[in-house]
Amino acid sequence: MNILLLGRGKTGSLVAEVARQRGHQVGVLCAADNPRASALTAAKLAEVDTVIDFTTPHAVLDNIEACVRARKNMVVGTTGWYGELPRIRQLVEASGTGFLYAANFSVGVNLFFDVARAAAAALRHRYSGQIFERHHVHKKDAPSGTAVALQRIIHDASGTELEITSFREGDVVGMHELVLDSPADTIYVCHDAKSRRGFAEGAVRAAEWLAGKKGFFDFKDAWREL
Ligand SMILES: NC(=O)c1ccc[n+]([C@@H]2O[C@H](COP(=O)([O-])OP(=O)(O)OC[C@H]3O[C@@H](n4cnc5c(N)ncnc54)[C@H](OP(=O)(O)O)[C@@H]3O)[C@@H](O)[C@H]2O)c1
C-alpha cells in the first residue's frame, strides 16, 4: 500500500518503520508540513491508499475531516478526541470511506482486556479489586487511557468501579495490573509493554485489514481478524 503517516513523533516514527518493513511505501508529514490539515486535499492524496494519524488531540479532528472529504481510508491512533466520536462516525458513514480507530493498538493489551473481563467475575465472589498503572516520568496524563478503558471494562462486566493508582517511574513503557484480592488468595492480571512496537504493528496491520473496506470500525472489534 501507499501509506501517508501523519506525525513523526515517538509512535509515528515507529509506525513508519514497521510499515516499511512490511513492504509498504510510506510518506510522512509533521506539523509544519500540514498546518490545519492543509496537506490533505483530494489532489494531494490522489496516490495515497490509507492515511495513518499519530499526531495530537489538537490536530487530529482537522486531519480526520480533511481525509473524509478527500474520501481516503484512515487509521487513527491519536487519542483525546472521543467526545466527537458520534459526529465523526456520521461523517464517515455518510462519505462511504473506511475508518478505524483505537486508544490502544497493541494486540497484547486487547487480549489482556479479554482476560481482565473474565477475571472480573471474582468481584461477584467477595473479592476486592484495584487497578495499578506505571509509566515513564514524561507521560503527561494520569491515569492512562488504557487504565481508564480497563476500569470501564471491569465496571461493565461486574457493576463495580475500581480505583486506579498511577505511578510515574524512570522509563517504564507502560504496565497495567488488575489485582483481585480475597481472604483466601490474590489474582494478578498484568500487561507489561517492552516497547512501543506493539502499538506500531497493530496500527499497520489494522491499515492492511481496512484496505478495500467501508465503514466505521473500533480496533477492539477487529483485532481478532488481523
Ligand atoms: N492508539 C495507540 O495505540 C497509541 C499508542 C501510542 C500513542 N498514542 C497516541 O498517539 C498520539 C501521538 O503520540 P506520540 O507519543 O507519538 O506523540 P509525540 O511524540 O508528541 O508526536 C506527535 C507528533 O504529531 C505531529 N503533529 C502535530 N500536528 C500535526 C499535523 N497537523 N500534521 C502532521 N503531524 C502533526 C508532531 O509533529 P512535530 O514534531 O513537527 O511537532 C509530532 O511529531 C497521542 O495522542 C498518543 O496518546 C496512541
Coordinates of N, CA and C and ligand atoms in Angstrom, one line a residue:
M1 N 0.8 -1.2 0.0 CA 0.0 0.0 0.0 C 0.9 1.2 0.0
N2 N 0.3 2.3 -0.4 CA 0.9 3.6 -0.3 C 0.3 4.3 0.9
I3 N 1.1 4.4 2.0 CA 0.6 4.9 3.3 C 1.1 6.3 3.5
L4 N 0.3 7.2 3.9 CA 0.7 8.5 4.4 C 0.6 8.6 5.9
L5 N 1.7 8.8 6.6 CA 1.7 8.9 8.0 C 1.7 10.3 8.5
L6 N 0.8 10.7 9.3 CA 0.7 12.0 9.9 C 1.3 11.9 11.3
G7 N 2.4 12.6 11.6 CA 3.1 12.6 12.9 C 4.3 11.8 12.8
R8 N 5.5 12.4 13.2 CA 6.7 11.6 13.2 C 7.3 11.7 14.6
G9 N 6.4 11.6 15.6 CA 6.9 11.6 17.0 C 7.3 10.2 17.4
K10 N 7.2 10.0 18.7 CA 7.6 8.7 19.3 C 7.0 7.5 18.7
T11 N 5.6 7.6 18.5 CA 4.9 6.5 17.9 C 4.9 6.5 16.4
G12 N 4.6 7.7 15.8 CA 4.6 7.8 14.4 C 5.8 7.3 13.7
S13 N 7.0 7.6 14.2 CA 8.2 7.2 13.6 C 8.4 5.7 13.6
L14 N 7.9 5.0 14.6 CA 8.0 3.6 14.7 C 7.0 2.9 13.8
V15 N 5.8 3.6 13.6 CA 4.8 3.1 12.7 C 5.3 3.1 11.3
A16 N 6.0 4.2 10.9 CA 6.6 4.3 9.6 C 7.7 3.2 9.4
E17 N 8.5 2.9 10.4 CA 9.5 1.9 10.3 C 8.8 0.5 10.1
V18 N 7.8 0.2 10.9 CA 7.1 -1.1 10.8 C 6.5 -1.2 9.4
A19 N 5.8 -0.1 8.9 CA 5.1 -0.2 7.6 C 6.1 -0.5 6.5
R20 N 7.3 0.2 6.6 CA 8.3 -0.1 5.5 C 8.8 -1.5 5.6
Q21 N 9.0 -2.0 6.8 CA 9.4 -3.4 7.0 C 8.4 -4.4 6.4
R22 N 7.1 -4.0 6.5 CA 6.1 -4.9 5.9 C 5.8 -4.6 4.4
G23 N 6.7 -3.9 3.8 CA 6.7 -3.8 2.3 C 5.8 -2.6 1.8
H24 N 5.4 -1.7 2.7 CA 4.6 -0.6 2.2 C 5.5 0.6 1.8
Q25 N 4.9 1.5 0.9 CA 5.6 2.8 0.6 C 5.0 3.7 1.7
V26 N 5.9 4.5 2.3 CA 5.5 5.4 3.4 C 5.9 6.8 3.2
G27 N 5.0 7.8 3.1 CA 5.3 9.2 3.2 C 4.9 9.7 4.6
V28 N 5.7 10.7 5.1 CA 5.5 11.2 6.4 C 5.3 12.7 6.4
L29 N 4.3 13.2 7.2 CA 4.2 14.7 7.3 C 4.3 15.0 8.8
C30 N 5.0 16.1 9.1 CA 5.0 16.6 10.5 C 4.1 17.8 10.6
A31 N 4.1 18.5 11.8 CA 3.2 19.6 12.0 C 3.4 20.7 11.0
A32 N 4.7 21.0 10.7 CA 5.0 22.2 9.8 C 4.5 21.9 8.4
D33 N 4.5 20.6 8.0 CA 4.1 20.3 6.6 C 2.6 20.4 6.4
N34 N 1.8 20.4 7.6 CA 0.4 20.2 7.5 C -0.4 21.0 8.4
P35 N -0.2 22.4 8.4 CA -1.0 23.2 9.3 C -2.5 23.1 9.0
R36 N -3.3 22.9 10.0 CA -4.8 22.8 9.8 C -5.2 21.9 8.7
A37 N -4.4 20.8 8.6 CA -4.7 19.7 7.6 C -4.6 20.2 6.1
S38 N -3.8 21.3 5.9 CA -3.8 21.9 4.5 C -3.1 20.9 3.5
A39 N -2.4 19.9 4.0 CA -1.8 19.0 3.0 C -2.7 17.8 2.6
L40 N -3.9 17.8 3.2 CA -4.8 16.7 3.0 C -5.9 16.9 2.0
T41 N -5.6 17.5 0.9 CA -6.7 17.7 -0.2 C -6.8 16.5 -1.0
A42 N -7.9 16.4 -1.7 CA -8.1 15.2 -2.6 C -6.9 15.1 -3.6
A43 N -6.5 16.2 -4.2 CA -5.5 16.2 -5.2 C -4.1 15.7 -4.6
K44 N -3.8 16.2 -3.4 CA -2.5 15.8 -2.8 C -2.5 14.4 -2.3
L45 N -3.7 13.8 -2.1 CA -3.8 12.5 -1.6 C -4.1 11.5 -2.7
A46 N -4.1 11.9 -3.9 CA -4.5 11.1 -5.1 C -3.8 9.7 -5.1
E47 N -2.6 9.7 -4.8 CA -1.8 8.4 -4.9 C -1.8 7.6 -3.6
V48 N -2.4 8.2 -2.5 CA -2.4 7.6 -1.2 C -3.5 6.6 -1.0
D49 N -3.2 5.4 -0.5 CA -4.3 4.4 -0.2 C -4.9 4.6 1.2
T50 N -4.0 4.8 2.2 CA -4.5 5.0 3.5 C -3.7 6.0 4.3
V51 N -4.4 6.8 5.1 CA -3.7 7.8 6.0 C -3.7 7.2 7.4
I52 N -2.5 7.3 8.1 CA -2.5 6.9 9.5 C -2.1 8.1 10.3
D53 N -2.9 8.3 11.4 CA -2.7 9.5 12.2 C -2.2 9.2 13.6
F54 N -0.9 9.7 13.9 CA -0.4 9.6 15.3 C 0.1 11.0 15.6
T55 N -0.9 12.0 15.8 CA -0.5 13.4 15.9 C -0.8 13.9 17.4
T56 N -1.7 14.8 17.4 CA -2.1 15.4 18.8 C -3.6 15.6 18.8
P57 N -4.2 15.6 20.0 CA -5.6 15.9 20.1 C -6.0 17.2 19.4
H58 N -5.1 18.1 19.4 CA -5.3 19.4 18.8 C -5.5 19.3 17.3
A59 N -4.7 18.5 16.6 CA -4.6 18.4 15.2 C -5.5 17.3 14.6
V60 N -5.9 16.3 15.3 CA -6.5 15.1 14.7 C -7.8 15.4 14.1
L61 N -8.7 16.2 14.6 CA -10.0 16.4 14.1 C -10.0 17.0 12.7
D62 N -9.1 18.0 12.5 CA -8.9 18.7 11.2 C -8.5 17.6 10.2
N63 N -7.5 16.8 10.6 CA -7.0 15.7 9.8 C -8.1 14.7 9.4
I64 N -8.9 14.3 10.3 CA -10.0 13.3 10.0 C -10.9 14.0 9.0
E65 N -11.4 15.2 9.3 CA -12.4 15.8 8.4 C -11.8 16.0 7.0
A66 N -10.6 16.3 6.9 CA -10.0 16.5 5.6 C -9.9 15.2 4.8
C67 N -9.5 14.1 5.5 CA -9.4 12.8 4.9 C -10.8 12.3 4.5
V68 N -11.8 12.5 5.3 CA -13.1 12.1 4.9 C -13.6 12.9 3.7
R69 N -13.3 14.2 3.7 CA -13.7 15.0 2.5 C -13.0 14.5 1.2
A70 N -11.8 14.0 1.4 CA -11.0 13.5 0.2 C -11.3 12.1 0.0
R71 N -12.2 11.5 0.8 CA -12.6 10.1 0.6 C -11.4 9.1 0.7
K72 N -10.6 9.3 1.7 CA -9.5 8.4 1.9 C -9.7 7.5 3.1
N73 N -9.3 6.3 3.1 CA -9.4 5.4 4.3 C -8.4 5.9 5.3
M74 N -8.8 5.8 6.6 CA -7.9 6.4 7.6 C -7.9 5.5 8.9
V75 N -6.7 5.4 9.5 CA -6.5 4.7 10.7 C -6.0 5.7 11.7
V76 N -6.7 5.9 12.9 CA -6.3 6.9 13.8 C -5.9 6.3 15.2
G77 N -4.7 6.6 15.5 CA -4.1 6.2 16.8 C -4.1 7.3 17.9
T78 N -4.2 8.5 17.4 CA -4.2 9.7 18.3 C -5.4 9.6 19.2
T79 N -5.2 9.9 20.5 CA -6.3 9.9 21.5 C -6.8 11.3 21.8
G80 N -7.8 11.4 22.7 CA -8.1 12.7 23.2 C -9.2 13.5 22.4
W81 N -9.9 12.7 21.5 CA -10.9 13.4 20.6 C -12.3 12.6 20.7
Y82 N -12.4 11.7 21.7 CA -13.5 10.8 21.6 C -14.9 11.4 22.0
G83 N -14.9 12.7 22.5 CA -16.1 13.4 22.7 C -16.8 13.6 21.3
E84 N -16.0 13.6 20.3 CA -16.5 13.9 18.9 C -16.9 12.6 18.1
L85 N -16.8 11.4 18.8 CA -16.9 10.2 18.1 C -18.3 10.1 17.3
P86 N -19.4 10.4 17.9 CA -20.7 10.3 17.2 C -20.7 11.1 15.9
R87 N -20.2 12.3 16.0 CA -20.2 13.2 14.8 C -19.3 12.6 13.7
I88 N -18.1 12.1 14.1 CA -17.2 11.6 13.2 C -17.7 10.3 12.5
R89 N -18.4 9.5 13.3 CA -19.0 8.3 12.8 C -20.0 8.6 11.7
Q90 N -20.8 9.7 12.0 CA -21.8 10.1 11.0 C -21.1 10.6 9.7
L91 N -20.1 11.4 9.9 CA -19.3 11.9 8.7 C -18.8 10.7 7.8
V92 N -18.2 9.8 8.5 CA -17.5 8.6 7.8 C -18.6 7.8 7.1
E93 N -19.7 7.5 7.8 CA -20.7 6.7 7.2 C -21.4 7.4 6.0
A94 N -21.5 8.7 6.1 CA -22.1 9.4 5.0 C -21.2 9.5 3.8
S95 N -19.9 9.4 4.1 CA -18.9 9.6 3.0 C -18.6 8.3 2.3
G96 N -18.9 7.2 2.9 CA -18.6 5.9 2.3 C -17.1 5.5 2.3
T97 N -16.4 6.1 3.3 CA -14.9 5.7 3.4 C -14.8 4.7 4.5
G98 N -13.5 4.1 4.6 CA -13.2 3.2 5.7 C -12.4 3.9 6.8
F99 N -12.8 3.7 8.1 CA -12.2 4.4 9.2 C -12.0 3.5 10.3
L100 N -10.8 3.4 10.9 CA -10.6 2.6 12.1 C -9.8 3.3 13.1
Y101 N -10.3 3.2 14.4 CA -9.5 3.9 15.5 C -9.3 3.0 16.7
A102 N -8.4 3.4 17.5 CA -8.1 2.7 18.8 C -7.4 3.6 19.7
A103 N -7.8 3.4 21.0 CA -7.0 4.1 22.1 C -5.7 3.2 22.3
N104 N -5.8 2.0 21.9 CA -4.6 1.1 22.1 C -4.5 0.0 21.0
F105 N -3.5 0.2 20.2 CA -3.4 -0.7 19.0 C -2.6 -2.0 19.3
S106 N -2.3 -2.2 20.6 CA -1.5 -3.4 20.9 C -2.4 -4.6 21.0
V107 N -2.1 -5.7 20.2 CA -2.9 -6.9 20.3 C -2.8 -7.5 21.7
G108 N -1.6 -7.4 22.3 CA -1.4 -7.9 23.7 C -2.4 -7.2 24.7
V109 N -2.5 -5.9 24.6 CA -3.4 -5.2 25.5 C -4.8 -5.6 25.3
N110 N -5.2 -5.8 24.1 CA -6.6 -6.2 23.8 C -6.9 -7.6 24.3
L111 N -5.9 -8.5 24.2 CA -6.0 -9.8 24.9 C -6.1 -9.7 26.4
F112 N -5.3 -8.8 26.9 CA -5.3 -8.6 28.4 C -6.7 -8.1 28.8
F113 N -7.3 -7.2 28.0 CA -8.7 -6.7 28.4 C -9.6 -7.9 28.4
D114 N -9.5 -8.9 27.5 CA -10.4 -10.0 27.5 C -10.2 -10.9 28.8
V115 N -8.9 -11.1 29.2 CA -8.6 -11.8 30.4 C -9.2 -11.1 31.6
A116 N -9.0 -9.8 31.6 CA -9.5 -9.0 32.8 C -11.0 -9.0 32.9
R117 N -11.7 -9.0 31.7 CA -13.1 -9.1 31.7 C -13.6 -10.4 32.3
A118 N -12.9 -11.5 32.0 CA -13.3 -12.8 32.5 C -13.0 -12.8 34.0
A119 N -11.9 -12.2 34.4 CA -11.5 -12.2 35.8 C -12.4 -11.4 36.7
A120 N -13.1 -10.4 36.1 CA -14.0 -9.5 36.9 C -15.1 -10.3 37.6
A121 N -15.3 -11.5 37.2 CA -16.3 -12.4 37.9 C -16.0 -12.5 39.3
A122 N -14.7 -12.4 39.7 CA -14.2 -12.5 41.1 C -15.0 -11.5 42.0
L123 N -15.3 -10.3 41.4 CA -15.9 -9.2 42.2 C -17.3 -9.6 42.6
R124 N -17.9 -10.6 42.0 CA -19.2 -11.1 42.5 C -19.0 -12.3 43.5
H125 N -17.7 -12.6 43.8 CA -17.4 -13.6 44.8 C -16.6 -13.1 46.0
R126 N -16.9 -11.9 46.4 CA -16.4 -11.3 47.6 C -14.9 -11.0 47.5
Y127 N -14.4 -10.8 46.2 CA -13.0 -10.3 46.0 C -13.1 -8.8 46.0
S128 N -12.1 -8.1 46.4 CA -12.0 -6.6 46.2 C -11.0 -6.5 45.1
G129 N -11.0 -5.3 44.4 CA -10.2 -5.1 43.2 C -9.5 -3.8 43.2
Q130 N -8.3 -3.7 42.6 CA -7.6 -2.5 42.4 C -6.9 -2.5 41.0
I131 N -6.8 -1.3 40.4 CA -6.0 -1.2 39.1 C -4.8 -0.4 39.4
F132 N -3.6 -0.9 39.0 CA -2.4 -0.1 39.1 C -1.8 0.1 37.7
E133 N -1.3 1.4 37.4 CA -0.6 1.6 36.1 C 0.7 2.3 36.4
R134 N 1.7 1.9 35.6 CA 3.1 2.5 35.8 C 3.5 3.0 34.4
H135 N 4.0 4.2 34.3 CA 4.6 4.8 33.0 C 5.8 5.6 33.3
H136 N 6.5 5.9 32.3 CA 7.7 6.8 32.4 C 7.4 8.2 32.9
V137 N 8.4 8.9 33.4 CA 8.1 10.1 34.1 C 7.7 11.3 33.2
H138 N 7.9 11.1 31.8 CA 7.5 12.1 30.9 C 6.0 12.1 30.5
K139 N 5.3 11.0 30.9 CA 3.9 10.9 30.5 C 3.1 12.0 31.2
K140 N 2.3 12.7 30.3 CA 1.7 14.0 30.9 C 0.4 13.6 31.6
D141 N -0.4 12.6 31.1 CA -1.7 12.4 31.7 C -1.7 11.3 32.7
A142 N -2.5 11.3 33.7 CA -2.7 10.2 34.6 C -4.2 10.3 35.1
P143 N -4.9 9.2 35.2 CA -4.4 7.9 34.9 C -4.4 7.7 33.3
S144 N -3.7 6.7 32.9 CA -3.5 6.4 31.4 C -4.9 6.1 30.8
G145 N -5.0 6.3 29.5 CA -6.2 6.0 28.8 C -6.5 4.5 28.9
T146 N -5.4 3.7 28.9 CA -5.6 2.2 29.0 C -6.2 1.8 30.3
A147 N -5.7 2.5 31.4 CA -6.2 2.2 32.7 C -7.7 2.5 32.8
V148 N -8.1 3.7 32.2 CA -9.5 4.1 32.3 C -10.3 3.1 31.4
A149 N -9.8 2.6 30.3 CA -10.5 1.6 29.5 C -10.7 0.3 30.3
L150 N -9.6 -0.1 31.0 CA -9.7 -1.3 31.9 C -10.8 -1.1 33.0
Q151 N -10.8 0.1 33.6 CA -11.8 0.4 34.6 C -13.2 0.2 34.1
R152 N -13.4 0.8 32.8 CA -14.7 0.7 32.2 C -15.1 -0.7 31.9
I153 N -14.2 -1.5 31.4 CA -14.4 -2.9 31.1 C -14.9 -3.7 32.4
I154 N -14.1 -3.5 33.5 CA -14.5 -4.2 34.7 C -15.8 -3.7 35.2
H155 N -16.1 -2.4 35.1 CA -17.4 -1.9 35.5 C -18.5 -2.5 34.7
D156 N -18.4 -2.6 33.4 CA -19.4 -3.2 32.5 C -19.6 -4.6 32.9
A157 N -18.5 -5.3 33.2 CA -18.6 -6.8 33.5 C -19.2 -7.1 34.9
S158 N -19.0 -6.2 35.9 CA -19.2 -6.5 37.2 C -20.1 -5.5 38.0
G159 N -20.3 -4.3 37.4 CA -21.0 -3.3 38.1 C -20.2 -2.6 39.2
T160 N -18.9 -2.9 39.3 CA -18.0 -2.3 40.4 C -17.0 -1.4 39.7
E161 N -16.9 -0.2 40.3 CA -15.9 0.8 39.8 C -14.6 0.7 40.6
L162 N -13.5 0.2 40.0 CA -12.3 0.0 40.8 C -11.5 1.3 40.8
E163 N -10.8 1.5 41.9 CA -9.9 2.6 42.0 C -8.6 2.4 41.2
I164 N -8.1 3.5 40.5 CA -6.8 3.4 39.8 C -5.7 4.1 40.5
T165 N -4.6 3.4 40.7 CA -3.4 4.1 41.3 C -2.4 4.2 40.2
S166 N -1.8 5.4 40.0 CA -0.8 5.7 38.9 C 0.5 5.9 39.5
F167 N 1.6 5.3 38.9 CA 3.0 5.6 39.3 C 3.7 6.1 38.1
R168 N 4.6 7.1 38.2 CA 5.4 7.6 37.1 C 6.9 7.4 37.6
E169 N 7.5 6.5 36.9 CA 8.8 6.0 37.3 C 9.8 5.8 36.1
G170 N 11.0 6.3 36.1 CA 12.0 6.1 35.1 C 11.5 6.1 33.7
D171 N 11.8 5.0 33.0 CA 11.4 4.9 31.6 C 10.5 3.8 31.3
V172 N 9.6 3.5 32.3 CA 8.7 2.4 32.1 C 7.8 2.7 30.9
V173 N 7.7 1.8 29.9 CA 6.9 2.0 28.7 C 5.4 2.0 29.0
G174 N 5.0 1.0 29.8 CA 3.6 1.0 30.2 C 3.2 -0.3 30.8
M175 N 2.9 -0.3 32.1 CA 2.5 -1.5 32.8 C 1.1 -1.3 33.4
H176 N 0.2 -2.3 33.2 CA -1.2 -2.2 33.8 C -1.4 -3.5 34.5
E177 N -2.0 -3.3 35.7 CA -2.2 -4.5 36.5 C -3.6 -4.5 37.2
L178 N -4.3 -5.6 37.1 CA -5.6 -5.7 37.8 C -5.3 -6.7 39.0
V179 N -5.5 -6.3 40.2 CA -5.3 -7.2 41.4 C -6.6 -7.4 42.1
L180 N -7.0 -8.7 42.2 CA -8.2 -9.1 42.8 C -7.9 -9.9 44.1
D181 N -8.4 -9.4 45.2 CA -7.9 -10.0 46.5 C -9.1 -10.5 47.3
S182 N -8.8 -11.7 47.9 CA -9.8 -12.3 48.9 C -9.0 -12.8 50.1
P183 N -9.7 -13.1 51.2 CA -9.0 -13.7 52.3 C -8.3 -14.9 52.0
A184 N -8.7 -15.7 50.9 CA -8.1 -17.0 50.6 C -6.9 -16.9 49.6
D185 N -7.0 -15.9 48.7 CA -5.9 -15.8 47.7 C -5.9 -14.4 47.0
T186 N -5.0 -14.2 46.1 CA -4.9 -13.0 45.3 C -4.7 -13.4 43.8
I187 N -5.4 -12.7 42.9 CA -5.3 -12.9 41.5 C -4.6 -11.7 40.9
Y188 N -3.5 -11.9 40.1 CA -2.8 -10.8 39.5 C -3.0 -11.0 38.0
V189 N -3.5 -10.0 37.3 CA -3.6 -10.0 35.8 C -2.8 -8.8 35.3
C190 N -1.7 -9.0 34.6 CA -0.8 -7.9 34.3 C -0.4 -7.9 32.8
H191 N -0.3 -6.7 32.3 CA 0.3 -6.5 30.9 C 1.5 -5.5 31.1
D192 N 2.6 -5.9 30.6 CA 3.9 -5.1 30.7 C 4.4 -4.9 29.3
A193 N 4.3 -3.7 28.8 CA 4.8 -3.4 27.4 C 6.3 -3.2 27.4
K194 N 7.0 -3.9 26.5 CA 8.5 -3.8 26.4 C 8.9 -2.6 25.6
S195 N 8.1 -2.2 24.6 CA 8.4 -1.1 23.7 C 7.1 -0.6 23.1
R196 N 7.2 0.4 22.2 CA 6.0 0.9 21.5 C 5.7 0.1 20.3
R197 N 6.5 -0.9 20.0 CA 6.4 -1.7 18.8 C 5.0 -2.4 18.7
G198 N 4.5 -2.8 19.8 CA 3.1 -3.5 19.8 C 2.1 -2.5 19.2
F199 N 2.2 -1.2 19.6 CA 1.2 -0.2 19.0 C 1.4 -0.1 17.5
A200 N 2.7 0.0 17.1 CA 3.0 0.3 15.7 C 2.6 -0.9 14.8
E201 N 2.9 -2.1 15.3 CA 2.5 -3.3 14.5 C 1.0 -3.4 14.4
G202 N 0.3 -3.1 15.5 CA -1.2 -3.2 15.4 C -1.8 -2.2 14.5
A203 N -1.2 -1.0 14.5 CA -1.7 0.1 13.6 C -1.5 -0.2 12.1
V204 N -0.3 -0.8 11.8 CA -0.1 -1.1 10.4 C -0.9 -2.3 10.0
R205 N -1.0 -3.3 10.8 CA -1.9 -4.4 10.5 C -3.4 -4.0 10.4
A206 N -3.8 -3.0 11.2 CA -5.1 -2.5 11.0 C -5.3 -1.8 9.7
A207 N -4.3 -1.1 9.2 CA -4.4 -0.4 7.9 C -4.5 -1.5 6.8
E208 N -3.8 -2.6 7.0 CA -3.9 -3.6 6.0 C -5.3 -4.3 6.0
W209 N -5.8 -4.5 7.2 CA -7.2 -5.0 7.4 C -8.2 -4.1 6.7
L210 N -8.0 -2.8 6.8 CA -9.0 -1.9 6.4 C -9.1 -1.7 4.9
A211 N -8.0 -2.1 4.2 CA -7.9 -1.9 2.7 C -9.2 -2.5 2.1
G212 N -9.8 -1.7 1.2 CA -11.0 -2.1 0.5 C -12.3 -2.2 1.3
K213 N -12.2 -1.8 2.6 CA -13.4 -1.8 3.4 C -14.0 -0.4 3.5
K214 N -15.3 -0.4 3.7 CA -16.0 0.9 4.0 C -16.7 0.8 5.4
G215 N -16.8 1.9 6.1 CA -17.5 1.8 7.4 C -16.6 2.3 8.5
F216 N -17.2 2.4 9.7 CA -16.5 2.9 10.9 C -16.2 1.8 11.9
F217 N -15.0 1.6 12.2 CA -14.6 0.4 13.0 C -13.7 0.8 14.2
D218 N -14.0 0.0 15.3 CA -13.2 0.2 16.5 C -12.2 -1.1 16.5
F219 N -10.9 -0.8 16.8 CA -9.9 -1.9 16.8 C -10.3 -3.1 17.7
K220 N -11.1 -2.8 18.8 CA -11.4 -3.8 19.7 C -12.3 -4.9 19.1
D221 N -13.0 -4.4 18.0 CA -13.9 -5.4 17.3 C -13.2 -6.0 16.1
A222 N -12.0 -5.5 15.8 CA -11.4 -6.0 14.5 C -10.1 -6.8 14.8
W223 N -9.4 -6.7 15.9 CA -8.1 -7.2 16.1 C -8.0 -8.7 16.0
R224 N -9.1 -9.4 16.3 CA -9.1 -10.9 16.2 C -9.0 -11.4 14.8
E225 N -9.4 -10.5 13.8 CA -9.3 -10.9 12.4 C -8.0 -10.5 11.7
L226 N -7.1 -9.9 12.4 CA -5.8 -9.4 11.8 C -5.0 -10.6 11.3
Ligands
LIG1 N1 -3.6 4.1 19.9 C1 -2.4 3.7 20.3 O1 -2.1 2.5 20.4 C2 -1.4 4.8 20.8 C3 -0.1 4.4 21.2 C4 0.8 5.4 21.5 C5 0.4 6.8 21.4 N2 -0.9 7.1 21.0 C6 -1.4 8.4 20.9 O2 -0.8 8.9 19.6 C7 -0.6 10.3 19.7 C8 0.9 10.6 19.4 O3 1.7 10.1 20.5 P1 3.3 10.2 20.5 O4 3.7 9.7 21.8 O5 3.8 9.7 19.2 O6 3.4 11.9 20.5 P2 4.6 12.8 20.0 O7 5.9 12.1 20.2 O8 4.4 14.1 20.8 O9 4.3 13.1 18.5 C9 3.2 13.8 17.9 C10 3.6 14.2 16.5 O10 2.5 14.8 15.9 C11 3.0 15.7 14.9 N3 1.9 16.6 14.5 C12 1.2 17.6 15.2 N4 0.3 18.2 14.4 C13 0.4 17.6 13.2 C14 -0.3 17.8 11.9 N5 -1.2 18.7 11.8 N6 0.1 17.1 10.9 C15 1.1 16.1 11.0 N7 1.8 15.9 12.1 C16 1.4 16.7 13.2 C17 4.1 16.4 15.7 O11 4.9 17.0 14.7 P3 6.2 17.9 15.1 O12 7.3 17.0 15.5 O13 6.5 18.6 13.8 O14 5.7 18.9 16.1 C18 4.7 15.2 16.4 O15 5.7 14.6 15.6 C19 -1.1 10.7 21.1 O16 -2.4 11.2 21.1 C20 -1.0 9.4 21.9 O17 -1.9 9.4 23.0 C21 -1.8 6.1 20.7

